[in-house]
CSV table of C-alpha atoms in Angstrom, one decimal:
chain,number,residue,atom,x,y,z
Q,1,UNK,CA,78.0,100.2,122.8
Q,2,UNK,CA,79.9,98.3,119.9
Q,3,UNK,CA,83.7,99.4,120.1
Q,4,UNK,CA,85.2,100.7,116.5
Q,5,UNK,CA,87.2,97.2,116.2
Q,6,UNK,CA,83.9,95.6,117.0
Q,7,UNK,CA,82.1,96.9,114.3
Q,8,UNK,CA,84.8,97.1,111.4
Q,9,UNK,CA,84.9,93.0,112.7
Q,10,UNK,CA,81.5,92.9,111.8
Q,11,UNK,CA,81.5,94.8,109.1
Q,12,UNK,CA,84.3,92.4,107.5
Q,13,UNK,CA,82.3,89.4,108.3
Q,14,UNK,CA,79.8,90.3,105.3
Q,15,UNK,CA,80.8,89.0,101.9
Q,16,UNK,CA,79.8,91.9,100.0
Q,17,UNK,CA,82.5,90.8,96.8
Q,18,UNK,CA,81.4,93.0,94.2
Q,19,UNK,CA,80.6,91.4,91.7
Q,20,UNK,CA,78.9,89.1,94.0
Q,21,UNK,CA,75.7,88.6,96.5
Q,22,UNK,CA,75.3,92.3,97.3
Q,23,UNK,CA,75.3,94.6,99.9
Q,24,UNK,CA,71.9,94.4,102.0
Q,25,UNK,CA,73.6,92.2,104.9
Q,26,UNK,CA,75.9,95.1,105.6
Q,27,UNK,CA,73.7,97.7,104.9
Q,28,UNK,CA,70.6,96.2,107.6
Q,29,UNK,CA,73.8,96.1,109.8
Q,30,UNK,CA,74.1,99.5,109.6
Q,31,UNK,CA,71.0,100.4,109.6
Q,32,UNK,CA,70.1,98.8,112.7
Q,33,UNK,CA,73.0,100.5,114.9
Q,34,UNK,CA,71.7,103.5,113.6
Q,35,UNK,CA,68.1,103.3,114.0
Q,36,UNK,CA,68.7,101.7,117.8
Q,37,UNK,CA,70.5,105.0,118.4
Q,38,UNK,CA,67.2,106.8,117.2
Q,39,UNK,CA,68.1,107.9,113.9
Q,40,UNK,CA,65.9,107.5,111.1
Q,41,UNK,CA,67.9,105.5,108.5
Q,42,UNK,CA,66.6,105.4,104.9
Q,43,UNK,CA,67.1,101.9,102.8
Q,44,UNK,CA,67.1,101.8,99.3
Q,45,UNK,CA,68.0,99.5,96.5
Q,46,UNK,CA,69.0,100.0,92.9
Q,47,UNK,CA,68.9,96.6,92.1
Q,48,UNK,CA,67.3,93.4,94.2
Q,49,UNK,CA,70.2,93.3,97.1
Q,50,UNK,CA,72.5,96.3,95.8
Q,51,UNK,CA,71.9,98.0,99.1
Q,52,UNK,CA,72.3,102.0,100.7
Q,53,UNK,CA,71.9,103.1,103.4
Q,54,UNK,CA,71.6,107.2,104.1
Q,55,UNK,CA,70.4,109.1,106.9
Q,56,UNK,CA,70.7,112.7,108.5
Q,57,UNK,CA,71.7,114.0,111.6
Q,58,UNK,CA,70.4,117.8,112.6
Q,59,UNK,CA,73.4,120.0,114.1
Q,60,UNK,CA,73.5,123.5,114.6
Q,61,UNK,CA,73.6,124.7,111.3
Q,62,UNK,CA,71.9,123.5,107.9
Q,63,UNK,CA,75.4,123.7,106.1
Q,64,UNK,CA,75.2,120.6,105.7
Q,65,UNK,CA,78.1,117.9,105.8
Q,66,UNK,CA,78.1,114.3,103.8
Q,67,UNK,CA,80.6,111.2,104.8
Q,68,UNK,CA,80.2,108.5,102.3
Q,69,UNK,CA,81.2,105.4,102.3
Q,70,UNK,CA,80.8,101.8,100.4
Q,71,UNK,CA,80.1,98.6,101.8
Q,72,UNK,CA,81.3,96.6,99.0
Q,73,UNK,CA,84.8,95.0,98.5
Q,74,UNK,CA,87.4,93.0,96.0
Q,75,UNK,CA,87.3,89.7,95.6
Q,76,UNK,CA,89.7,87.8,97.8
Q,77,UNK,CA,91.0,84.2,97.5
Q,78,UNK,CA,91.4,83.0,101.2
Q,79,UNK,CA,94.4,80.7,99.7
Q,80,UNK,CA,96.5,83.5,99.8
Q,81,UNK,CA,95.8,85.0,103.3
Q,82,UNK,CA,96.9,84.5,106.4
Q,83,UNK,CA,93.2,84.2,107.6
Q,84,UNK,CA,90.4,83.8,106.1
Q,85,UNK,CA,89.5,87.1,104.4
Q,86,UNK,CA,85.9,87.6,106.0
Q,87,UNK,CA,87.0,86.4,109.2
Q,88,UNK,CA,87.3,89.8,110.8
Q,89,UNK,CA,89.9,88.4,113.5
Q,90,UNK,CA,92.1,90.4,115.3
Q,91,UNK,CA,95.4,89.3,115.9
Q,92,UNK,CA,98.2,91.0,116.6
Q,93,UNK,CA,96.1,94.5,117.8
Q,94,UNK,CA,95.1,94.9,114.0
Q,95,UNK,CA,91.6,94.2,112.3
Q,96,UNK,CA,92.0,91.7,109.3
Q,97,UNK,CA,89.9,90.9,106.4
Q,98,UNK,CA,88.8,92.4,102.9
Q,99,UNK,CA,87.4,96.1,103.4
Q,100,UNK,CA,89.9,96.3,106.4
Q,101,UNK,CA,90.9,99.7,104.8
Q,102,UNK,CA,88.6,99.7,101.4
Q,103,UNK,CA,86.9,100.4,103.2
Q,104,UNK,CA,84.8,98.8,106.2
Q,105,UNK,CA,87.6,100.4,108.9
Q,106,UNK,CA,86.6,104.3,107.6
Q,107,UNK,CA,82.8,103.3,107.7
Q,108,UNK,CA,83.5,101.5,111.0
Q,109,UNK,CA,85.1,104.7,112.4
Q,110,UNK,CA,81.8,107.4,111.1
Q,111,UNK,CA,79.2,104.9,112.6
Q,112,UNK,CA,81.6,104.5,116.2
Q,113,UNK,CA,81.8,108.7,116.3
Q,114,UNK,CA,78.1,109.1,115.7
Q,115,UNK,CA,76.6,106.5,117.7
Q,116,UNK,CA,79.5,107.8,120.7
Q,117,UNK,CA,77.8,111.3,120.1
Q,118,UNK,CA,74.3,110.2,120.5
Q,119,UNK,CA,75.3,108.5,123.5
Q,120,UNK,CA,76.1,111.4,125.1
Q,121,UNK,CA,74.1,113.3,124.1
Q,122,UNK,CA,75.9,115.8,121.6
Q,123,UNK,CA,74.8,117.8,119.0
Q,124,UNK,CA,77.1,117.6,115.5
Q,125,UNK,CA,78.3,122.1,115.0
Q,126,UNK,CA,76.7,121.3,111.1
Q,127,UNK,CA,74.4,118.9,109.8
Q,128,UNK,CA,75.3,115.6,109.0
Q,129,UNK,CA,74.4,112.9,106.3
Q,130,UNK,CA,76.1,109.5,106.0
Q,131,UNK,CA,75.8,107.9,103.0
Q,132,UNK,CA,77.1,104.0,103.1
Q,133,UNK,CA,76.5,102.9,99.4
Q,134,UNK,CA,77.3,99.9,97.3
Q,135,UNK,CA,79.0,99.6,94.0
Q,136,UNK,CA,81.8,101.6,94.8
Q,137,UNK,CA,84.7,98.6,93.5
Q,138,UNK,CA,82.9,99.2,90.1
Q,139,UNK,CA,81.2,102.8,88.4
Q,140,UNK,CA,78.8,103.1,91.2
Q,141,UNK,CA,76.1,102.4,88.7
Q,142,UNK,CA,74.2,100.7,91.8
Q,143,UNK,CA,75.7,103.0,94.2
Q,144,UNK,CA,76.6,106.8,94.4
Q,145,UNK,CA,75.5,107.2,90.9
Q,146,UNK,CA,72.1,106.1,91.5
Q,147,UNK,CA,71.7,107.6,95.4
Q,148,UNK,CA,72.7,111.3,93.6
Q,149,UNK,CA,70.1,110.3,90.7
Q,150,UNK,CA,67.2,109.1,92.0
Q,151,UNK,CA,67.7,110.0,95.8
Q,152,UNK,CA,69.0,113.6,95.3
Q,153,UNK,CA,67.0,115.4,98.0
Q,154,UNK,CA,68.8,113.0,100.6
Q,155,UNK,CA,71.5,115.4,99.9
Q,156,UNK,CA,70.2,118.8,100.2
Q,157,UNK,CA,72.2,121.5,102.0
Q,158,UNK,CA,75.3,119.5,101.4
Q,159,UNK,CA,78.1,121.4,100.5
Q,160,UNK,CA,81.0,119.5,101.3
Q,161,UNK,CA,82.1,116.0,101.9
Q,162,UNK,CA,84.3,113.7,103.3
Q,163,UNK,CA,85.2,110.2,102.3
Q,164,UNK,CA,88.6,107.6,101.9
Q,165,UNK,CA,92.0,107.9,100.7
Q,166,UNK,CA,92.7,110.9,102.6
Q,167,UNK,CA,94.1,111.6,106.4
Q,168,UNK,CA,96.5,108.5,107.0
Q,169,UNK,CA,100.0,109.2,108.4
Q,170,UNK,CA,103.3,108.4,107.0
Q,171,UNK,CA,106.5,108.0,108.5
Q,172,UNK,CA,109.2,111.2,108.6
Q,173,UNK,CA,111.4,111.7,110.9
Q,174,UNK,CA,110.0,112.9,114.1
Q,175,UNK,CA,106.8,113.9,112.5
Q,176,UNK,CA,104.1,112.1,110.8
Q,177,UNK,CA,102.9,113.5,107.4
Q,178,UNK,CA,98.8,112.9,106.7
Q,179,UNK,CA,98.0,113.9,103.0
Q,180,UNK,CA,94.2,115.1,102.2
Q,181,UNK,CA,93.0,114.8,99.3
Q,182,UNK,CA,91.6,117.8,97.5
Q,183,UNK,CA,90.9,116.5,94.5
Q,184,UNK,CA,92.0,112.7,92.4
Q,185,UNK,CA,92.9,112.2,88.9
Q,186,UNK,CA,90.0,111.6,86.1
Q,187,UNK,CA,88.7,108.3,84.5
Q,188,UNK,CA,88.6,106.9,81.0
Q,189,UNK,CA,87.9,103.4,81.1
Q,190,UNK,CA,88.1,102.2,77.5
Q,191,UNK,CA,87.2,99.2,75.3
Q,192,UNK,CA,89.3,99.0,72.1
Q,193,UNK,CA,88.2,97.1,69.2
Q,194,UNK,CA,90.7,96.4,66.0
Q,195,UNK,CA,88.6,94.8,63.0
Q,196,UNK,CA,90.2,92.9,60.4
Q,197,UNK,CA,89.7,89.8,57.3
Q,198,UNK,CA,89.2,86.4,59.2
Q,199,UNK,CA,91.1,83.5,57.5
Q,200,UNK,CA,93.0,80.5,57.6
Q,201,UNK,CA,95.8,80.6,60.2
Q,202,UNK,CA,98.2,78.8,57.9
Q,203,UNK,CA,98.0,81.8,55.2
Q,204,UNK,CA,99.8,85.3,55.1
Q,205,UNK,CA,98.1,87.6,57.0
Q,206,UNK,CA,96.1,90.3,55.0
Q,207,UNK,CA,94.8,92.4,58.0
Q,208,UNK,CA,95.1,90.6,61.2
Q,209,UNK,CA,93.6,92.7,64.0
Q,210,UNK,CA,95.2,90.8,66.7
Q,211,UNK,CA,98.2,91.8,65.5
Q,212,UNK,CA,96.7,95.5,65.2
Q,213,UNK,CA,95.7,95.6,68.4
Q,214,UNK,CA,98.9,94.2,69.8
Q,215,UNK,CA,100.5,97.2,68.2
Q,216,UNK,CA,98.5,99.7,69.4
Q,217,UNK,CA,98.5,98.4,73.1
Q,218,UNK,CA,102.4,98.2,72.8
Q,219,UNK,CA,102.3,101.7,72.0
Q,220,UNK,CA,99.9,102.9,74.9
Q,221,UNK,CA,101.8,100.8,77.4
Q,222,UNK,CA,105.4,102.1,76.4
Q,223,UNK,CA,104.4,105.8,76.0
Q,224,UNK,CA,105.7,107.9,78.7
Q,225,UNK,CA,103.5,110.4,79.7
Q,226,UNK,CA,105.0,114.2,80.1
Q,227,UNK,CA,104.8,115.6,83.9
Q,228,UNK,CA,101.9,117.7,84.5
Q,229,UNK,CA,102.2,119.6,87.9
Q,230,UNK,CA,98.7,120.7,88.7
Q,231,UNK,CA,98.7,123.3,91.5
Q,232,UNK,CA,97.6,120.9,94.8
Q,233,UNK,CA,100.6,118.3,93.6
Q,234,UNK,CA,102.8,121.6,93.0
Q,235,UNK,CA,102.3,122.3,96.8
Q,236,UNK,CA,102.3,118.8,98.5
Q,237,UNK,CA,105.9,118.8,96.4
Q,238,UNK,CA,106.9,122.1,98.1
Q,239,UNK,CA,105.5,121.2,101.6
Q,240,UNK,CA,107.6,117.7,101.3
Q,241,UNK,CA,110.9,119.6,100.7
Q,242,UNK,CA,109.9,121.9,104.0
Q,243,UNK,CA,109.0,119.2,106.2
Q,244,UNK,CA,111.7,116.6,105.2
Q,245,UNK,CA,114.3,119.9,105.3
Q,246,UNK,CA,116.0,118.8,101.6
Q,247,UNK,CA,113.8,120.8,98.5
Q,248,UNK,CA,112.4,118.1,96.2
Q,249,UNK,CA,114.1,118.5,92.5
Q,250,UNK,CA,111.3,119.2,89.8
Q,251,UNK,CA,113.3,118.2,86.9
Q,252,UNK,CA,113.6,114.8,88.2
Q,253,UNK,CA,110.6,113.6,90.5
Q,254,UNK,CA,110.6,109.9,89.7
Q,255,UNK,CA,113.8,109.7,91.5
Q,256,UNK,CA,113.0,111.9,94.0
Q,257,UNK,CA,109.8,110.1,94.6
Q,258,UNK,CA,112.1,107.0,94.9
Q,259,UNK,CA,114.4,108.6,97.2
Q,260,UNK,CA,111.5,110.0,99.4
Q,261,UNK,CA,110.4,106.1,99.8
Q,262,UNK,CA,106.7,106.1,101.0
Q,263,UNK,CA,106.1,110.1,101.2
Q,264,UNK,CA,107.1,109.6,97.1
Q,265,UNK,CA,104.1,107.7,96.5
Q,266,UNK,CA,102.0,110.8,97.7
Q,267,UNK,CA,102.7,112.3,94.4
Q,268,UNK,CA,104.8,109.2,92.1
Q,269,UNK,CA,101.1,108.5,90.2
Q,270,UNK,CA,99.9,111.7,90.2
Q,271,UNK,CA,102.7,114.3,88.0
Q,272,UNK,CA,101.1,112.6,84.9
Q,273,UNK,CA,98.3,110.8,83.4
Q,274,UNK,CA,98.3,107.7,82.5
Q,275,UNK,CA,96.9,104.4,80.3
Q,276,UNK,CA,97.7,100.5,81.4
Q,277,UNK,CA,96.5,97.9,79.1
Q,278,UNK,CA,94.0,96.1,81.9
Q,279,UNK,CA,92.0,93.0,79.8
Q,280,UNK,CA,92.6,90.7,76.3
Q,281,UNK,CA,89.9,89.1,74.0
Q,282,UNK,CA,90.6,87.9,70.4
Q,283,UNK,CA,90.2,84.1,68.6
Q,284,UNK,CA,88.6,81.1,69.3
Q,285,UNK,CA,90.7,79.1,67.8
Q,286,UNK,CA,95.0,78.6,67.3
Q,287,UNK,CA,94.1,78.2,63.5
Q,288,UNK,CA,91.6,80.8,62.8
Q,289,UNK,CA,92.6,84.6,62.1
Q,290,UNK,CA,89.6,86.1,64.0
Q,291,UNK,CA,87.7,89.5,62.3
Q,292,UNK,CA,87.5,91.3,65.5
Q,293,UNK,CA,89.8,91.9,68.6
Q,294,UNK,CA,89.2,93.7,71.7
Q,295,UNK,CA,91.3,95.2,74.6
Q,296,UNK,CA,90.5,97.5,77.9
Q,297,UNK,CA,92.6,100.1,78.7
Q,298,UNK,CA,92.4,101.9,82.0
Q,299,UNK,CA,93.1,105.6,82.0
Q,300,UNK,CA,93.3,108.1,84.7
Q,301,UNK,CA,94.2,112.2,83.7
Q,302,UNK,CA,95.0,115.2,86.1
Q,303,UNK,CA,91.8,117.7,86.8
Q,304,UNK,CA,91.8,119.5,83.9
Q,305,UNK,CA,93.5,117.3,81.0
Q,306,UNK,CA,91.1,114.9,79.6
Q,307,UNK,CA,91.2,116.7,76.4
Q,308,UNK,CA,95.0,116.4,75.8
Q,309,UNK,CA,95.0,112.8,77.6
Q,310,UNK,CA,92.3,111.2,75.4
Q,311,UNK,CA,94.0,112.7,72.0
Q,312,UNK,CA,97.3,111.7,72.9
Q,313,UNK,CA,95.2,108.3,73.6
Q,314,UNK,CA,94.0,108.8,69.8
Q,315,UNK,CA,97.4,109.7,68.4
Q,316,UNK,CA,98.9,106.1,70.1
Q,317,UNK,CA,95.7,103.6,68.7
Q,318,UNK,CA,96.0,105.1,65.0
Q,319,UNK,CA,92.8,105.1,62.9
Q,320,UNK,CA,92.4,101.2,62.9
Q,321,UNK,CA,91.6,101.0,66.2
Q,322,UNK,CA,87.8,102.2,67.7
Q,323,UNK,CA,87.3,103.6,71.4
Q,324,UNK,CA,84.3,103.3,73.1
Q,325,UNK,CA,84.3,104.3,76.8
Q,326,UNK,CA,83.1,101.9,79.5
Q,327,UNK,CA,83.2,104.5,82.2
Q,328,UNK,CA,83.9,108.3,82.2
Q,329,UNK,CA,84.1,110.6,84.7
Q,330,UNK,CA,85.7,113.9,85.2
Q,331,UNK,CA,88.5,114.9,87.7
Q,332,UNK,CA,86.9,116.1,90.5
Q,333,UNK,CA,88.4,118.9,93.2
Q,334,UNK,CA,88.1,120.7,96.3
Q,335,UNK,CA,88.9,124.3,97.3
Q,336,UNK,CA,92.6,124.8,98.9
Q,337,UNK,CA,93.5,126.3,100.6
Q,338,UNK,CA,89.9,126.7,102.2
Q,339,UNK,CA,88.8,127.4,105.9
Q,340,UNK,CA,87.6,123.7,105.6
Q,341,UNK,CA,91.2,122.2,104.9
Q,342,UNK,CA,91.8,124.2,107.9
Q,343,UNK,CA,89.3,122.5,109.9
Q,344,UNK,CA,90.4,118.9,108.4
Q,345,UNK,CA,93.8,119.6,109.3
Q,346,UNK,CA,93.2,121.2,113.0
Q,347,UNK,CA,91.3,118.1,113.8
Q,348,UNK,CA,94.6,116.2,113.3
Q,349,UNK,CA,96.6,118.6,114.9
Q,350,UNK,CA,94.4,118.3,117.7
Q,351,UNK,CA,95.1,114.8,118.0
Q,352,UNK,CA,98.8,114.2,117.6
Q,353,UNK,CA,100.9,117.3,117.8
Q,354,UNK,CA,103.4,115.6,115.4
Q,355,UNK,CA,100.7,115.9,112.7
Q,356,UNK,CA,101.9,117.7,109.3
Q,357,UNK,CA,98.9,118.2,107.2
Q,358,UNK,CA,99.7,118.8,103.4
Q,359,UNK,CA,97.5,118.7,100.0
Q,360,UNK,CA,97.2,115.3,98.0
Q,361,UNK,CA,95.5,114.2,94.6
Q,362,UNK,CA,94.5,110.7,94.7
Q,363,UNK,CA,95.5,108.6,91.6
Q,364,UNK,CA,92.9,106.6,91.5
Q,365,UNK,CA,88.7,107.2,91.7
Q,366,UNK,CA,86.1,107.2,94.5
Q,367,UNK,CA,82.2,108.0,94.6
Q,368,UNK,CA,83.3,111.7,95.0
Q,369,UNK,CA,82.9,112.1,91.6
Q,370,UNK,CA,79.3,111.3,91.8
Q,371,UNK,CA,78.7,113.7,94.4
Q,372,UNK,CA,80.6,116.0,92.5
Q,373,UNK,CA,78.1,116.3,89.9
Q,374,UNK,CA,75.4,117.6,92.6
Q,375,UNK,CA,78.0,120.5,93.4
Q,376,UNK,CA,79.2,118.8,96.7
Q,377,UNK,CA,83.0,119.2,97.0
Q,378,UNK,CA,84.7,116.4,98.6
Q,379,UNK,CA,87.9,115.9,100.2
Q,380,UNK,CA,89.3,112.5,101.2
Q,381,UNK,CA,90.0,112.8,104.5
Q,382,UNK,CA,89.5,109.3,106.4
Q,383,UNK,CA,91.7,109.9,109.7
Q,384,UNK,CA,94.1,106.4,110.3
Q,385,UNK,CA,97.5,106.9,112.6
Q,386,UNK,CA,99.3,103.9,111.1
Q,387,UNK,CA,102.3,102.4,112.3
Q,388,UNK,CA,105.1,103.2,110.0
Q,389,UNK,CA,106.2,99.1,108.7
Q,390,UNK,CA,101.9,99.2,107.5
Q,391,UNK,CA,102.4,99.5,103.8
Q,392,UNK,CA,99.0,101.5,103.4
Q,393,UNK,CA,98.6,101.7,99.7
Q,394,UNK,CA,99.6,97.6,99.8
Q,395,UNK,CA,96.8,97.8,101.7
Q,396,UNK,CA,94.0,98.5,98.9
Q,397,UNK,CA,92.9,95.3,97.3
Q,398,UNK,CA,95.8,93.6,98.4
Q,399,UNK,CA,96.5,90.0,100.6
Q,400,UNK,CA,96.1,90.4,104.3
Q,401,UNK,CA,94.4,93.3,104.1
Q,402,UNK,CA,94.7,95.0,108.1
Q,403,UNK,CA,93.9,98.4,110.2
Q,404,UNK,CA,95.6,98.7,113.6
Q,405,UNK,CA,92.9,98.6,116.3
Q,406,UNK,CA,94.5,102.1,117.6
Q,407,UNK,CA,94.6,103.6,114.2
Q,408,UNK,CA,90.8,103.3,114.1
Q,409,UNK,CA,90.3,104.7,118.2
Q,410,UNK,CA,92.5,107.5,116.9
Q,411,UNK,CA,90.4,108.2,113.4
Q,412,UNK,CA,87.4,108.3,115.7
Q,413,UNK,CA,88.9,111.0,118.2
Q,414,UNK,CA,89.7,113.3,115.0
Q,415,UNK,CA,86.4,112.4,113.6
Q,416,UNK,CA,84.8,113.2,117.1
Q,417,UNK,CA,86.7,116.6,117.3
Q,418,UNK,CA,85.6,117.1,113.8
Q,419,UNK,CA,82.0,117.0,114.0
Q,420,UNK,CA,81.6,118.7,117.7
């Protein structure tokens, strides 16, 4: 059998760059391991090569659990790399390559546990269902959104979920923190458009909407947002002060997330909402006032604030500027405490006694919110013991993209402990 490096190597190898050639080559990977360990893997397409892959494992009881997670990747320029970013080498006892840890490592880790499991013969304590899905690095249009919409009954009896950004360790002191996610900030990807009276560059501007739209994007961009604590970020805050023995100030967390160093990024993006100018289009010409501009903004809000994020958003662009959303998706979030945090977090335990579990909101997305929508509550728990000079978040989408060979042996054990 295929070790975990093995197949994340493999896995890497694949160019699935989204946008790009697709995902099948991964996903007939997968499905192969899978179907020579006598599953029954089920293929589909949303589009001619935008490839998933799902199949279902019977355990002892029909309370079904779903690990998802996508086979495509960024675009890398193998310029800037130390190795060629679909090489899958391993040098220096770490796995390199795009999807490394967005995430071909995680997805190399589920398919090592389950095919160690059949091997020996054991029987998951739930049912299982691994999704692998495409179109994750965009909306999941040809992914997650499509599997939940047109392959809904592949999902039945699921009631919870687990998927990336979620169990990795950070550095403190003698112990090692590992943040799962209960939950990740909402989505409001936005295409602006200014209109205004085309005319002779030369002239005195009557209504330029370049410079409109410059206005208004100076005025998203410099806003700053007011902290939100929502109640998961309330207690990973707490937790941090108990664990790191020095209570984190509330009435100044930007420095204390600078002063906490990489535990601070655990909650630095996620005490607010937020809006970055992302994309430009105005003109075709240096002497032509053009009639229409356009920008992209990228926001993200805490569970429960798209209403005051999106008129706050509306106060800043001023009536001369139209908002149409490109992508839209609510703040998904899990139940914690729960029994199954418990059960995330024993796994950990289990596995290195220096383990301090604690709540996280992720600031960015994942397909969770897809799944959300079918009711299934998903917590990002994807189990990595990193070495403490790994910049993890650098990691994501980032040059020389790498997961230590021992991180991914050690996410397996938790996942194996997990499932048994």
């Amino acid at each position: 059998m295929k070790s975990v490096a093995e197949i994340c190597s493999d896995l890497i190898r694949f160019d699935t760059t989204n946008p790009g050639s697709g995902e099948r080559p991964a996903a007939e990977y997968v499905a192969t391991l899978l179907a020579d360990a006598g599953m029954e893997p089920v293929v589909f397409e949303s589009a001619p090569k935008r490839t998933t892959v799902v199949t279902r494992i019977d355990g002892d009881s029909p309370d079904a659990l779903l690990i998802h997670g996508h086979l495509d990747v960024v675009p890398a320029d193998p310029a800037e790399w130390r190795m060629h970013p679909f090489s899958g080498e391993i040098v220096d006892d770490c796995v390199y390559g795009r999807g490394a840890v967005d995430m071909k490592g995680s997805c190399a880790m589920t398919l090592a546990t389950v095919l160690g499991m059949a091997a020996r013969g054991e029987r998951p304590r739930r049912d299982l269902v691994l999704a692998f899905l495409a179109d994750e690095e965009a909306t999941g249009d040809y992914g997650s959104r499509h599997a939940v919409g047109e392959h809904r009954d592949l999902f039945d009896g699921v009631s919870e979920a687990i998927s990336e950004s979620g169990g990795f360790s950070v550095a403190s002191g003698d112990d090692r923190v590992y943040p799962i996610a209960v939950g990740e900030r909402g989505t409001a990807w936005m295409r602006l458009t200014a209109h205004g009276v085309a005319g002779h560059g030369s002239r005195p501007p009557r209504d330029n909407p370049v410079a409109t739209l410059a206005h208004a994007l100076s005025r998203v961009a410099s806003y700053e947002w007011p902290v939100r604590l929502t109640p998961p970020v309330a207690a990973l805050i707490r937790e941090l002060g108990e664990i790191t023995g020095q209570p984190v100030d509330l009435d100044r967390l930007d420095a204390e997330a600078a002063r906490l160093g990489a535990l601070g990024h655990l909650f630095k993006g996620q005490i607010r909402n937020s809006a970055n100018p992302t994309m430009l289009d105005a003109g075709y010409k240096v002497n032509v006032v053009p009639s229409t501009a356009q920008a992209h903004v990228d926001g993200r809000y805490l569970p429960g604030l798209q209403e005051e994020f999106l008129g706050v958003i509306d106060e800043l662009l001023g009536p001369k500027i139209t908002r149409e959303f490109v992508n839209l998706e609510d703040a998904p979030g899990a139940p914690y405490p729960s029994p199954f945090f418990d059960e995330l977090a024993g796994a950990l335990v289990a596995e290195d006694p220096r383990a301090r579990p604690v709540p996280y909101v992720m600031a960015g997305g994942t397909d969770a919110k897809s799944f959300a929508r079918i009711g299934i509550k998903g917590y990002g728990f994807a189990p990595l013991m990193l070495r403490p000079d790994l910049d993890y978040f650098g990691m994501f989408h980032g040059k020389d993209e790498r997961v230590p060979v021992e991180g991914l042996e050690f996410g397996t054990r938790v996942l194996t402990r997990l499932l048994t």
